[in-house]
Short mmCIF file of C-alpha atoms in Angstrom, two decimals:
data_model
loop_
_atom_site.label_atom_id
_atom_site.label_comp_id
_atom_site.label_asym_id
_atom_site.label_seq_id
_atom_site.Cartn_x
_atom_site.Cartn_y
_atom_site.Cartn_z
CA UNK A 69 86.21 50.99 102.93
CA UNK A 70 84.11 52.53 105.84
CA UNK A 71 80.69 53.76 104.73
CA UNK A 72 79.33 57.06 105.69
CA UNK A 73 76.50 57.08 108.49
CA UNK A 74 72.89 57.17 107.28
CA UNK A 75 70.42 59.59 108.77
CA UNK A 76 66.98 58.70 109.46
CA UNK A 77 65.01 58.28 106.21
CA UNK A 78 67.90 56.72 104.34
CA UNK A 79 69.76 60.23 103.55
CA UNK A 80 73.52 60.38 103.28
CA UNK A 81 74.76 63.49 105.01
CA UNK A 82 76.13 65.98 102.55
CA UNK A 83 80.06 66.30 102.47
CA UNK A 84 81.11 69.63 104.70
CA UNK A 85 81.97 72.65 102.81
CA UNK A 86 85.75 73.57 102.40
CA UNK A 87 87.40 76.31 104.17
CA UNK A 88 87.95 78.30 100.86
CA UNK A 89 84.07 78.31 100.61
CA UNK A 90 83.30 79.68 104.09
CA UNK A 91 85.90 82.38 103.56
CA UNK A 92 84.44 83.41 100.30
CA UNK A 93 80.94 82.95 101.78
CA UNK A 94 81.57 84.98 104.84
CA UNK A 95 83.34 87.90 102.99
CA UNK A 96 80.65 87.89 100.19
CA UNK A 97 77.96 88.25 102.87
CA UNK A 98 79.35 90.36 105.62
CA UNK A 99 80.72 92.82 103.28
CA UNK A 100 78.08 93.01 100.86
CA UNK A 101 76.64 96.23 101.48
CA UNK A 102 79.66 98.43 101.50
CA UNK A 103 81.44 96.42 98.39
CA UNK A 104 78.01 96.78 96.48
CA UNK A 105 78.26 100.67 97.07
CA UNK A 106 81.78 100.88 96.21
CA UNK A 107 81.42 98.94 93.04
CA UNK A 108 78.25 100.69 92.06
CA UNK A 109 79.66 104.43 92.53
CA UNK A 110 82.91 103.23 90.57
CA UNK A 111 80.70 101.85 87.69
CA UNK A 112 78.73 104.98 87.37
CA UNK A 113 81.79 107.13 87.53
CA UNK A 114 83.25 105.42 84.24
CA UNK A 115 80.21 107.35 82.50
CA UNK A 116 79.75 110.29 84.87
CA UNK A 117 80.65 112.93 82.33
CA UNK A 118 77.84 111.21 80.01
CA UNK A 119 75.56 111.41 82.85
CA UNK A 120 76.41 115.08 83.35
CA UNK A 121 75.98 115.65 79.68
CA UNK A 122 72.31 114.26 79.89
CA UNK A 123 71.18 116.27 82.97
CA UNK A 124 73.04 119.67 81.82
CA UNK A 125 71.71 121.10 78.44
CA UNK A 126 74.77 123.62 78.68
CA UNK A 127 77.10 120.62 78.10
CA UNK A 128 75.44 119.52 74.79
CA UNK A 129 76.43 120.90 71.43
CA UNK A 130 75.71 120.09 67.83
CA UNK A 131 78.74 118.83 65.89
CA UNK A 132 79.56 120.54 62.76
CA UNK A 133 81.85 119.90 60.06
CA UNK A 134 83.32 123.29 60.10
CA UNK A 135 86.55 124.06 61.73
CA UNK A 136 86.36 124.80 65.50
CA UNK A 137 87.40 127.97 67.16
CA UNK A 138 90.55 128.29 68.86
CA UNK A 139 91.77 127.71 72.38
CA UNK A 140 92.35 131.46 72.52
CA UNK A 141 88.88 132.11 71.20
CA UNK A 142 87.50 129.82 74.10
CA UNK A 143 89.26 131.59 76.78
CA UNK A 144 88.57 135.24 75.33
CA UNK A 145 84.72 134.21 75.25
CA UNK A 146 84.82 133.07 79.00
CA UNK A 147 86.85 136.28 79.97
CA UNK A 148 84.18 138.38 78.41
CA UNK A 149 81.42 136.63 80.11
CA UNK A 150 83.18 136.69 83.48
CA UNK A 151 85.65 139.64 83.44
CA UNK A 152 86.26 139.55 87.20
CA UNK A 153 87.21 135.70 87.24
CA UNK A 154 90.56 134.03 86.88
CA UNK A 155 90.86 131.29 84.27
CA UNK A 156 92.42 128.31 85.85
CA UNK A 157 92.38 125.70 83.23
CA UNK A 158 90.62 124.88 79.78
CA UNK A 159 89.59 121.17 78.75
CA UNK A 160 88.87 120.12 75.18
CA UNK A 161 85.63 118.65 74.67
CA UNK A 162 85.47 114.90 75.57
CA UNK A 163 83.26 113.88 72.23
CA UNK A 164 82.09 115.93 69.39
CA UNK A 165 78.68 116.63 71.00
CA UNK A 166 80.22 117.76 74.25
CA UNK A 167 81.33 121.43 75.07
CA UNK A 168 84.68 122.70 75.78
CA UNK A 169 85.16 123.38 79.67
CA UNK A 170 86.72 126.26 80.99
CA UNK A 171 87.14 126.31 84.99
CA UNK A 172 87.50 129.81 86.51
CA UNK A 173 87.65 131.05 90.04
CA UNK A 174 85.65 134.08 90.95
CA UNK A 175 86.59 136.66 93.45
CA UNK A 176 84.98 134.91 96.25
CA UNK A 177 87.16 131.87 95.69
CA UNK A 178 84.39 129.78 94.24
CA UNK A 179 85.16 127.27 91.30
CA UNK A 180 82.77 127.42 88.30
CA UNK A 181 82.80 125.59 84.85
CA UNK A 182 82.04 127.60 81.88
CA UNK A 183 80.94 125.60 79.12
CA UNK A 184 81.76 126.69 75.69
CA UNK A 185 80.45 125.70 72.04
CA UNK A 186 83.60 124.65 70.51
CA UNK A 187 82.79 125.97 67.05
CA UNK A 188 81.23 129.26 67.80
CA UNK A 189 82.96 130.06 71.29
CA UNK A 190 79.33 130.84 72.71
CA UNK A 191 79.36 130.41 76.50
CA UNK A 192 76.36 128.17 76.92
CA UNK A 193 76.29 128.25 80.64
CA UNK A 194 78.41 128.91 84.03
CA UNK A 195 77.65 126.37 86.60
CA UNK A 196 79.26 125.08 89.88
CA UNK A 197 82.36 123.14 89.69
CA UNK A 198 80.80 120.32 91.95
CA UNK A 199 78.78 118.12 89.34
CA UNK A 200 77.70 114.53 88.93
CA UNK A 201 81.08 113.64 87.81
CA UNK A 202 83.00 115.08 90.86
CA UNK A 203 80.30 113.53 93.30
CA UNK A 204 80.73 110.24 91.92
CA UNK A 205 84.60 110.42 91.53
CA UNK A 206 84.97 111.66 95.12
CA UNK A 207 82.44 109.15 96.52
CA UNK A 208 84.07 106.20 94.90
CA UNK A 209 87.56 107.28 95.59
CA UNK A 210 87.46 108.56 99.39
CA UNK A 211 83.66 108.67 100.39
CA UNK A 212 84.09 112.53 100.56
CA UNK A 213 86.29 112.19 103.62
CA UNK A 214 90.25 113.28 103.77
CA UNK A 215 91.96 111.34 101.01
CA UNK A 216 94.37 109.99 103.75
CA UNK A 217 91.28 108.35 105.47
CA UNK A 218 88.78 107.56 102.46
CA UNK A 219 91.38 106.01 100.12
CA UNK A 220 92.68 103.23 102.58
CA UNK A 221 89.01 102.37 103.37
CA UNK A 222 87.99 102.07 99.92
CA UNK A 223 91.00 100.45 98.85
CA UNK A 224 90.85 97.79 101.39
CA UNK A 225 88.01 96.45 99.19
CA UNK A 226 90.58 95.44 96.49
CA UNK A 227 92.06 93.26 99.11
CA UNK A 228 88.55 91.60 99.71
CA UNK A 229 88.18 91.36 96.09
CA UNK A 230 91.47 89.51 95.72
CA UNK A 231 90.65 87.24 98.67
CA UNK A 232 87.27 86.41 97.04
CA UNK A 233 88.69 85.72 93.54
CA UNK A 234 91.34 83.35 95.04
CA UNK A 235 88.61 81.40 97.29
CA UNK A 236 86.06 81.55 94.44
CA UNK A 237 88.51 79.84 91.96
CA UNK A 238 89.72 77.42 94.79
CA UNK A 239 86.05 76.61 95.63
CA UNK A 240 85.03 76.01 91.95
CA UNK A 241 86.34 72.37 90.86
CA UNK A 242 87.62 72.48 87.49
CA UNK A 243 86.57 76.03 86.96
CA UNK A 244 88.01 76.33 83.43
CA UNK A 245 85.17 74.23 82.17
CA UNK A 246 82.46 76.79 83.62
CA UNK A 247 83.79 79.47 80.70
CA UNK A 248 81.13 77.55 78.28
CA UNK A 249 78.70 76.37 80.91
CA UNK A 250 75.98 78.55 80.26
CA UNK A 251 73.21 78.98 83.22
CA UNK A 252 70.07 77.24 82.34
CA UNK A 253 66.80 77.81 83.98
CA UNK A 254 65.00 74.49 84.41
CA UNK A 255 61.08 74.86 85.24
CA UNK A 256 59.50 72.87 88.13
CA UNK A 257 62.85 71.65 89.62
CA UNK A 258 62.92 72.21 93.35
CA UNK A 259 65.48 75.06 94.33
CA UNK A 260 65.72 76.08 90.89
CA UNK A 261 66.23 79.89 91.88
CA UNK A 262 68.97 79.28 94.06
CA UNK A 263 70.79 76.77 91.52
CA UNK A 264 70.30 79.31 88.58
CA UNK A 265 71.66 82.14 90.67
CA UNK A 266 74.58 80.09 91.68
CA UNK A 267 75.39 79.06 87.89
CA UNK A 268 74.88 83.09 86.94
CA UNK A 269 77.20 84.00 89.68
CA UNK A 270 80.06 81.69 88.58
CA UNK A 271 79.74 82.31 85.00
CA UNK A 272 79.79 85.97 85.24
CA UNK A 273 82.72 85.62 87.61
CA UNK A 274 84.76 83.58 85.43
CA UNK A 275 84.25 85.82 82.42
CA UNK A 276 85.05 88.98 84.54
CA UNK A 277 88.33 87.61 85.99
CA UNK A 278 90.47 89.91 83.81
CA UNK A 279 88.43 92.79 84.86
CA UNK A 280 88.38 91.93 88.59
CA UNK A 281 92.04 91.55 88.54
CA UNK A 282 92.62 94.90 86.94
CA UNK A 283 90.52 96.70 89.49
CA UNK A 284 92.27 94.72 92.30
CA UNK A 285 95.82 95.86 91.15
CA UNK A 286 94.95 99.41 90.50
CA UNK A 287 92.86 99.70 93.76
CA UNK A 288 95.80 98.62 95.94
CA UNK A 289 98.22 100.80 93.97
CA UNK A 290 96.13 103.78 95.21
CA UNK A 291 96.26 102.59 98.74
CA UNK A 292 100.17 102.27 97.99
CA UNK A 293 100.34 105.87 96.97
CA UNK A 294 98.40 107.19 100.07
CA UNK A 295 101.22 105.63 102.36
CA UNK A 296 103.95 106.96 100.84
CA UNK A 297 104.56 105.05 97.39
CA UNK A 298 103.43 107.97 95.07
CA UNK A 299 105.90 108.49 92.18
CA UNK A 300 107.89 111.69 92.10
CA UNK A 301 106.38 114.58 90.11
CA UNK A 302 107.83 115.97 87.14
CA UNK A 303 109.84 119.32 87.85
CA UNK A 304 107.80 122.54 87.51
CA UNK A 305 109.59 125.59 86.04
CA UNK A 306 109.19 128.75 87.86
CA UNK A 307 108.33 132.13 86.24
CA UNK A 308 107.42 135.59 86.96
CA UNK A 309 103.99 136.24 85.66
CA UNK A 310 102.12 139.59 84.93
CA UNK A 311 98.69 140.29 86.14
CA UNK A 312 97.03 139.84 82.71
CA UNK A 313 95.95 136.24 81.53
CA UNK A 314 96.82 135.27 77.86
CA UNK A 315 93.61 134.77 75.72
CA UNK A 316 92.82 135.16 72.22
CA UNK A 317 95.57 135.34 69.75
CA UNK A 318 98.10 135.62 72.66
CA UNK A 319 97.03 132.18 73.97
CA UNK A 320 96.98 130.63 70.64
CA UNK A 321 100.55 131.67 70.06
CA UNK A 322 101.76 130.08 73.20
CA UNK A 323 100.11 126.80 72.47
CA UNK A 324 101.67 127.01 69.08
CA UNK A 325 105.03 127.18 70.68
CA UNK A 326 104.26 124.30 72.70
CA UNK A 327 103.17 122.00 69.73
CA UNK A 328 106.44 123.14 67.88
CA UNK A 329 108.36 121.89 70.86
CA UNK A 330 106.60 118.47 70.56
CA UNK A 331 104.90 118.15 67.27
CA UNK A 332 103.26 114.78 68.25
CA UNK A 333 101.24 116.42 71.16
CA UNK A 334 97.45 116.26 70.65
CA UNK A 335 96.55 119.08 72.94
CA UNK A 336 93.69 118.24 75.44
CA UNK A 337 94.07 120.79 78.06
CA UNK A 338 95.77 124.14 79.05
CA UNK A 339 96.34 125.42 82.46
CA UNK A 340 97.09 129.09 83.00
CA UNK A 341 99.76 130.71 85.41
CA UNK A 342 98.73 130.52 88.97
CA UNK A 343 99.89 132.23 92.28
CA UNK A 344 102.93 129.80 92.54
CA UNK A 345 104.63 131.12 89.66
CA UNK A 346 103.62 128.43 87.19
CA UNK A 347 103.73 129.15 83.42
CA UNK A 348 101.35 128.16 80.87
CA UNK A 349 101.05 124.50 80.94
CA UNK A 350 99.92 122.57 77.68
CA UNK A 351 99.09 118.73 78.00
CA UNK A 352 97.61 116.05 75.84
CA UNK A 353 98.41 112.63 74.49
CA UNK A 354 101.35 111.89 72.08
CA UNK A 355 103.34 108.51 71.64
CA UNK A 356 103.15 107.04 75.30
CA UNK A 357 100.19 104.72 76.02
CA UNK A 358 98.33 104.47 79.36
CA UNK A 359 99.42 107.74 80.52
CA UNK A 360 97.33 110.57 81.72
CA UNK A 361 97.31 113.84 79.79
CA UNK A 362 99.80 115.26 82.25
CA UNK A 363 102.38 113.08 81.22
CA UNK A 364 102.96 114.57 78.05
CA UNK A 365 103.38 118.36 79.03
CA UNK A 366 105.10 121.70 77.72
CA UNK A 367 105.78 124.71 79.94
CA UNK A 368 105.72 128.07 78.29
CA UNK A 369 106.61 131.38 79.68
CA UNK A 370 103.64 133.61 79.03
CA UNK A 371 105.84 136.59 78.89
CA UNK A 372 107.92 135.95 75.66
CA UNK A 373 106.67 132.51 74.55
CA UNK A 374 109.75 130.74 75.53
CA UNK A 375 109.34 127.00 76.08
CA UNK A 376 110.53 126.45 79.60
CA UNK A 377 110.36 122.47 79.72
CA UNK A 378 108.89 119.69 77.78
CA UNK A 379 108.33 116.34 79.27
CA UNK A 380 107.04 113.25 77.28
CA UNK A 381 105.45 110.17 78.70
CA UNK A 382 107.98 107.71 77.10
CA UNK A 383 110.68 109.24 79.18
CA UNK A 384 109.03 108.84 82.56
CA UNK A 385 110.66 106.32 85.05
CA UNK A 386 109.06 102.93 85.23
CA UNK A 387 107.53 104.33 88.75
CA UNK A 388 105.95 106.92 87.11
CA UNK A 389 104.56 104.91 84.32
CA UNK A 390 102.82 102.72 86.76
CA UNK A 391 101.33 105.80 88.58
CA UNK A 392 100.20 107.33 85.39
CA UNK A 393 98.69 103.89 84.19
CA UNK A 394 96.52 103.57 87.18
CA UNK A 395 93.64 105.93 86.41
CA UNK A 396 93.39 104.97 82.64
CA UNK A 397 93.33 101.18 83.63
CA UNK A 398 90.87 101.95 86.72
CA UNK A 399 88.29 103.84 84.75
CA UNK A 400 88.88 102.68 81.14
CA UNK A 401 89.63 106.23 79.78
CA UNK A 402 92.47 105.30 77.78
CA UNK A 403 90.22 104.15 74.44
CA UNK A 404 87.81 107.01 74.57
CA UNK A 405 84.04 106.18 74.89
CA UNK A 406 84.35 102.53 73.64
CA UNK A 407 86.62 101.49 76.56
CA UNK A 408 84.64 103.47 78.94
CA UNK A 409 81.47 101.39 77.97
CA UNK A 410 83.42 98.05 78.32
CA UNK A 411 84.35 99.21 81.80
CA UNK A 412 80.78 100.09 82.60
CA UNK A 413 79.45 96.90 81.41
CA UNK A 414 81.95 94.77 83.41
CA UNK A 415 81.30 97.13 86.36
CA UNK A 416 77.68 96.34 86.34
CA UNK A 417 78.69 92.58 86.06
CA UNK A 418 80.84 92.96 89.12
CA UNK A 419 78.21 94.77 91.11
CA UNK A 420 75.92 91.95 90.13
CA UNK A 421 78.31 89.46 91.55
CA UNK A 422 78.04 91.17 94.83
CA UNK A 423 74.40 91.15 94.77
CA UNK A 424 73.75 87.70 93.32
CA UNK A 425 76.25 86.35 96.04
CA UNK A 426 73.51 87.93 98.75
CA UNK A 427 70.71 86.32 96.68
CA UNK A 428 72.14 82.77 96.84
CA UNK A 429 72.65 83.04 100.61
CA UNK A 430 68.91 84.54 100.79
CA UNK A 431 67.70 81.68 98.65
CA UNK A 432 69.30 79.17 100.43
CA UNK A 433 68.12 80.47 103.83
CA UNK A 434 64.60 80.60 102.55
CA UNK A 435 64.65 76.98 102.34
CA UNK A 436 64.85 76.56 106.05
CA UNK A 437 61.43 76.17 107.26
CA UNK A 438 62.20 77.32 110.83
CA UNK A 439 63.81 80.60 109.58
CA UNK A 440 61.05 81.41 107.17
CA UNK A 441 58.49 81.15 110.19
CA UNK A 442 60.35 83.17 112.35
CA UNK A 443 61.43 86.37 110.33
CA UNK A 444 60.31 88.04 107.12
CA UNK A 445 62.69 87.87 104.11
CA UNK A 446 64.42 91.30 104.57
CA UNK A 447 64.63 90.98 108.34
CA UNK A 448 66.29 87.71 108.12
CA UNK A 449 68.74 88.99 105.46
CA UNK A 450 69.70 91.88 107.66
CA UNK A 451 70.34 89.62 110.69
CA UNK A 452 72.73 87.64 108.28
CA UNK A 453 74.83 90.50 107.63
CA UNK A 454 76.00 90.61 111.09
CA UNK A 455 77.44 93.49 112.98
CA UNK A 456 79.40 94.44 109.69
CA UNK A 457 76.18 96.13 108.53
CA UNK A 458 76.13 98.85 110.55
CA UNK A 459 79.85 100.42 110.04
CA UNK A 460 78.92 99.71 106.28
CA UNK A 461 75.82 101.68 106.41
CA UNK A 462 77.47 104.23 108.67
CA UNK A 463 80.25 104.88 106.00
CA UNK A 464 77.68 105.30 103.27
CA UNK A 465 75.51 107.87 105.25
CA UNK A 466 78.85 109.82 106.32
CA UNK A 467 79.77 109.84 102.52
CA UNK A 468 76.11 111.39 101.86
CA UNK A 469 76.31 113.74 104.87
CA UNK A 470 79.73 115.02 103.85
CA UNK A 471 78.45 115.79 100.29
CA UNK A 472 76.86 119.20 100.98
CA UNK A 473 79.92 120.52 102.69
CA UNK A 474 82.02 119.40 99.59
CA UNK A 475 79.49 121.43 97.28
CA UNK A 476 79.86 124.51 99.55
CA UNK A 477 83.50 124.24 99.77
CA UNK A 478 83.63 124.34 95.72
CA UNK A 479 81.44 127.00 95.45
CA UNK A 480 83.68 129.19 97.79
CA UNK A 481 81.25 129.25 100.82
#
């Protein structure tokens, strides 16, 4: 058997890296800046409503054991506080300590959100429609750009994640053993920081595979929708509506008709008639799993309370069910706060994978004496990103620069 050549000093040269490793390494390093931004904004978006709750006192209420006021009471309170505004829709409290939300449109076309105590119907505040939740969702989904442009850019990261997952598994020999191989820090060993970071990177990556696959599939689906793969929408009955908006007992009666048409419907939102001739729309959750609230919908004629159409999530086509499942799976909304917390934790882990990948490279390069003498660590790292760093930073800056325009547009400016 031929022997490997021996270098000076008696050392045998290391075996060359596999093509899988180079692809994994190149993608993880060159696209790290933009990937980290996308993952971080998506992670924060899972708890964006909770962040809004923390920063906005109007959204915080004290849970009570007494019965809540009705949907009609909430609408009537907002109408009294904003008599010139048009109510667009009402949303039930996300959790018991959240206020109900009533989205209104003022005469100047600006959107506002009125926060209502669900027990007393007190209007606790009327604030701008563009909040932390909207900022994080829009930034993560399409970078504040037009949807047709921004979604494919962000969605392309799902393809990068797919390639990274495949190449990472191909590089990690007998990876299934890594599920029980806890990273350990051994003091005094040369290169221990890089070795520990690498072990941590692999360990977290293995335990996050299920979540990574979920984000990849749903992320690619969003791109498919933009390029024409969107599921056909449910039919919308048209009605001729009057000028008055139903509030108080009138609205409650319409919602009661809707619930009589679908007794299993747990109402989470009510939309008012609009300029397109839409009736009162009552939505929520029922028997179908992994569907948005809109999948279970009852349309009611506000003039006479007649039920115009009732659609149920379990009656949707396969194409529609796939479309409806994308958001609940991508953001973990299907199980309430518990699943959103799980999604947040694994989102942090995925963001950490992007960061630790760069750390591994940086620590490896720090061992090269000629590099450490020629450049500072951050400068060396920036150079290692290569030309890909400039469009990545550019896209992030564009997203930030477009934010004030989105705020003004939402305010009717």
